[in-house]
Amino acid sequence: MGKIHRLPADLANQIAAGEVVERPASVIKELVENAVDAGATRVAITVEAGGKRLIRVDDDGEGMDPDDARLAVERHATSKIRRADDLERIATLGFRGEALPSIASVSRFALRTRTADRAAATEVRIEGGGAVAVTETGRPIGTSIEVRDLFFNLPARRKFLKTDAGEMAQVTRVVTQLALCYATVGFSLSGAARKPLEYPPVATLRDRIFQIYGDRPDLVPVERSYGEFRVHGFVAALAAEGPVRGPQHVFVNRRAVKDRTITHAILDSYSQASIKERSPEVHLLIEMPLDAVDVNVHPTKAEVRFRDQSFIHQVVRRAVGNALGEGAVPQLKAFPAVRAGDPLGFTAPLPAAYPTTFPSRWAGGAEPFGLGGAGRAGGENAPSAGAVAEVREALYSAFPGAAAGEAEFVAGAVSGERTLMPLGQFRDTFIVAVDDEGIAIIDQHVAHERILFERITERLTAGRLESQRLLEPMLVELSASGRQALLAHAEDLDRLGFEIEDFGGESLRVSACPALLPREEWQRAVRALAEDLDGFDRGAAVTDALKRIAATMACHAAVKANYPLTAEKMVHILDGLRRTAYSTICPHGRPVMLRLTRRELEKRFERI
């Protein structure tokens, strides 16, 4: 007698169910996706015991007639593909015809469905993949599916499920993910001992994010199109406060996916601005031609394959990177109202060298700053060319040593550009500036560090940095690991202007340093580089090592805290910051500025 035999149909279905049905959350995902494919505008989900005891999904989609209802629970029965060519352009979420029979084979299953042209609904019942019972029943137009006692006939699978709370957390995550992807569809989720989730239909993804997460000003909008490819959604701002890890939801043609190419592109976008490692919050929708992506590569359709993987990486990286460069800075909350008799805090005076009056860029002329002139720049109240010339002349008078570019920077602010105007320093560490949107407080060291970091990385693309040879080589004693870390990256350090060689023992000999580093920072910079590179992955890309070295150099070359700045130096820093690609954080991830918005000020002064 032969060894090979056919598996019974019920056992084959249970094996297939292992690929599609992992846990209650995967059942809900399959059923909700079918509801969306059926044109549902509202989907109601009910669970008990985290979905192990009961899952019910009700929708108001188009429903099925009796014949389709019977076929729907048979394996590989589907309305969404007819021939092999259809697999190249899949426009629906479900298409294989495996979900319903697989679910029915490991549960007590009931399907009730009705179309608009029928007075009665059809009910299909199956228990553990057994005989199919079909009867008539009553229900509104649409479909309702009940899944009871999941894995009741597979105790080995059931015991590997998590606690009710653990499975409920997975269910909530899946429903949230689907709600984000389909903002125009209403979702509700109710379960025992849990507050129901209600997400009514909304018009935009921003509205849905507000429903789920509340007001999120720390998320940056992404909107970019490249021919038939479009990337849109929201990502965490570079300077956003809070944890470095957040939920990541990526959808390709309205299908939730996990893809290494897209994940790498997102992380690469953040690494362009900062060497700080993070896994940022992302809600990103990617739309592309159907034949540019293959969704038929994973049993649960959680992974996809792109026709041009490198192009997708480039599209996502540029879209997210451009959005991060335009991201808003963190906002300050206004101080509590001061009551009569309360002690006042310290008030920082303007530097003596800085004029006490300055032409207002909100006024139509060159009146002293803050003395009248209510008009906003632009429109009817835009200053004339003569007024701009007066401002430029006043700037030269106020700052005799200012460079022409710095004069143009501040004069440009008067002509209507939204540019920060420095007012002075606080404790010789923070620059206080204003524009037409409010007040900004800039950390002078962090801002200068960002400027230098981008200049260094830009120069590296063209070759190497200028180096200054030392008349007497400098000996620096380091730990064994730190010394080896520097020697391992000697070639990278050479591109940045350092000439380092082993001197024996615990010492390194430094024969040249970057020209941009002040003399007093040479030894501290070498020690900081050894600390930063110690333990750094030796197999990492050269660009990663260069960024880390460039960030350390920028930090040591930047102006320090407790350092008084002249007015022209403040203007120079703000001008350089304005020209950077990422002006909200330093390369180590610290915020560059905090902003007190005009609206917050008007609110605190009871003007609105």
PDB file of N, CA, C and O in Angstrom, residues 41 90 101 144 169 198 206 234 270 308 322 336 347 384 389 416 499 517 539 545 582:
ATOM      1  N   THR A  41     -19.999  51.545   4.539  1.00  0.00           N
ATOM      2  CA  THR A  41     -19.682  52.873   5.055  1.00  0.00           C
ATOM      3  C   THR A  41     -19.607  52.870   6.582  1.00  0.00           C
ATOM      4  O   THR A  41     -19.092  53.816   7.169  1.00  0.00           O
ATOM      5  N   ILE A  90      -4.233  43.855  -8.642  1.00  0.00           N
ATOM      6  CA  ILE A  90      -5.215  43.589  -7.592  1.00  0.00           C
ATOM      7  C   ILE A  90      -5.617  44.900  -6.940  1.00  0.00           C
ATOM      8  O   ILE A  90      -4.784  45.611  -6.377  1.00  0.00           O
ATOM      9  N   PRO A 101     -13.740  30.188   4.485  1.00  0.00           N
ATOM     10  CA  PRO A 101     -13.674  28.743   4.792  1.00  0.00           C
ATOM     11  C   PRO A 101     -12.622  28.410   5.843  1.00  0.00           C
ATOM     12  O   PRO A 101     -12.814  27.493   6.646  1.00  0.00           O
ATOM     13  N   SER A 144     -23.512  40.232   8.193  1.00  0.00           N
ATOM     14  CA  SER A 144     -23.090  40.046   9.575  1.00  0.00           C
ATOM     15  C   SER A 144     -22.452  38.670   9.697  1.00  0.00           C
ATOM     16  O   SER A 144     -23.018  37.680   9.232  1.00  0.00           O
ATOM     17  N   ALA A 169      -5.813  43.862  23.071  1.00  0.00           N
ATOM     18  CA  ALA A 169      -4.862  44.886  22.639  1.00  0.00           C
ATOM     19  C   ALA A 169      -4.532  44.709  21.158  1.00  0.00           C
ATOM     20  O   ALA A 169      -4.429  45.694  20.408  1.00  0.00           O
ATOM     21  N   GLU A 198     -15.364  54.477  19.167  1.00  0.00           N
ATOM     22  CA  GLU A 198     -16.273  54.992  18.154  1.00  0.00           C
ATOM     23  C   GLU A 198     -15.511  55.926  17.239  1.00  0.00           C
ATOM     24  O   GLU A 198     -14.996  56.960  17.678  1.00  0.00           O
ATOM     25  N   ARG A 206      -6.261  63.567   8.684  1.00  0.00           N
ATOM     26  CA  ARG A 206      -6.009  64.440   9.838  1.00  0.00           C
ATOM     27  C   ARG A 206      -7.168  64.358  10.831  1.00  0.00           C
ATOM     28  O   ARG A 206      -6.961  64.292  12.050  1.00  0.00           O
ATOM     29  N   PHE A 234       1.244  61.693   7.749  1.00  0.00           N
ATOM     30  CA  PHE A 234       1.849  62.473   8.821  1.00  0.00           C
ATOM     31  C   PHE A 234       2.972  61.669   9.466  1.00  0.00           C
ATOM     32  O   PHE A 234       2.868  60.452   9.621  1.00  0.00           O
ATOM     33  N   TYR A 270      15.176  60.482   8.670  1.00  0.00           N
ATOM     34  CA  TYR A 270      15.482  61.085   9.965  1.00  0.00           C
ATOM     35  C   TYR A 270      16.991  61.144  10.205  1.00  0.00           C
ATOM     36  O   TYR A 270      17.490  62.084  10.828  1.00  0.00           O
ATOM     37  N   ASP A 308      10.047  48.101  -8.608  1.00  0.00           N
ATOM     38  CA  ASP A 308      11.285  48.889  -8.572  1.00  0.00           C
ATOM     39  C   ASP A 308      11.522  49.309  -7.121  1.00  0.00           C
ATOM     40  O   ASP A 308      11.075  50.369  -6.682  1.00  0.00           O
ATOM     41  N   ASN A 322      11.663  65.922   2.908  1.00  0.00           N
ATOM     42  CA  ASN A 322      11.186  67.274   2.606  1.00  0.00           C
ATOM     43  C   ASN A 322      10.204  67.758   3.666  1.00  0.00           C
ATOM     44  O   ASN A 322      10.221  68.922   4.059  1.00  0.00           O
ATOM     45  N   PRO A 336       1.761  81.642  33.550  1.00  0.00           N
ATOM     46  CA  PRO A 336       0.497  81.964  34.222  1.00  0.00           C
ATOM     47  C   PRO A 336       0.319  83.472  34.339  1.00  0.00           C
ATOM     48  O   PRO A 336       1.282  84.237  34.348  1.00  0.00           O
ATOM     49  N   THR A 347      14.241  90.339  34.350  1.00  0.00           N
ATOM     50  CA  THR A 347      14.055  90.814  32.982  1.00  0.00           C
ATOM     51  C   THR A 347      15.424  91.064  32.374  1.00  0.00           C
ATOM     52  O   THR A 347      16.219  91.836  32.921  1.00  0.00           O
ATOM     53  N   SER A 384       6.915 100.149   1.038  1.00  0.00           N
ATOM     54  CA  SER A 384       7.370 100.540  -0.294  1.00  0.00           C
ATOM     55  C   SER A 384       8.847 100.237  -0.443  1.00  0.00           C
ATOM     56  O   SER A 384       9.546  99.940   0.520  1.00  0.00           O
ATOM     57  N   ALA A 389      14.513 100.461   1.635  1.00  0.00           N
ATOM     58  CA  ALA A 389      15.833 101.082   1.533  1.00  0.00           C
ATOM     59  C   ALA A 389      16.195 101.800   2.830  1.00  0.00           C
ATOM     60  O   ALA A 389      17.345 101.758   3.287  1.00  0.00           O
ATOM     61  N   GLY A 416       8.608  91.572   3.674  1.00  0.00           N
ATOM     62  CA  GLY A 416       7.506  90.619   3.645  1.00  0.00           C
ATOM     63  C   GLY A 416       7.901  89.190   3.884  1.00  0.00           C
ATOM     64  O   GLY A 416       7.050  88.333   4.016  1.00  0.00           O
ATOM     65  N   GLU A 499      44.696  64.378  11.212  1.00  0.00           N
ATOM     66  CA  GLU A 499      45.776  63.463  10.852  1.00  0.00           C
ATOM     67  C   GLU A 499      46.224  62.779  12.138  1.00  0.00           C
ATOM     68  O   GLU A 499      46.854  63.404  13.004  1.00  0.00           O
ATOM     69  N   LEU A 517      37.982  74.214  13.705  1.00  0.00           N
ATOM     70  CA  LEU A 517      37.981  74.000  15.153  1.00  0.00           C
ATOM     71  C   LEU A 517      38.880  75.029  15.841  1.00  0.00           C
ATOM     72  O   LEU A 517      40.034  75.214  15.439  1.00  0.00           O
ATOM     73  N   GLY A 539      31.183  47.693  11.124  1.00  0.00           N
ATOM     74  CA  GLY A 539      30.707  47.350   9.799  1.00  0.00           C
ATOM     75  C   GLY A 539      29.694  48.328   9.244  1.00  0.00           C
ATOM     76  O   GLY A 539      29.125  48.105   8.191  1.00  0.00           O
ATOM     77  N   ALA A 545      29.507  56.765   9.787  1.00  0.00           N
ATOM     78  CA  ALA A 545      30.658  57.162  10.596  1.00  0.00           C
ATOM     79  C   ALA A 545      31.001  58.630  10.363  1.00  0.00           C
ATOM     80  O   ALA A 545      31.303  59.368  11.306  1.00  0.00           O
ATOM     81  N   TYR A 582      17.332  71.362   7.872  1.00  0.00           N
ATOM     82  CA  TYR A 582      16.594  70.921   9.048  1.00  0.00           C
ATOM     83  C   TYR A 582      16.946  71.873  10.190  1.00  0.00           C
ATOM     84  O   TYR A 582      17.978  71.713  10.845  1.00  0.00           O
TER      85      TYR A 582
END
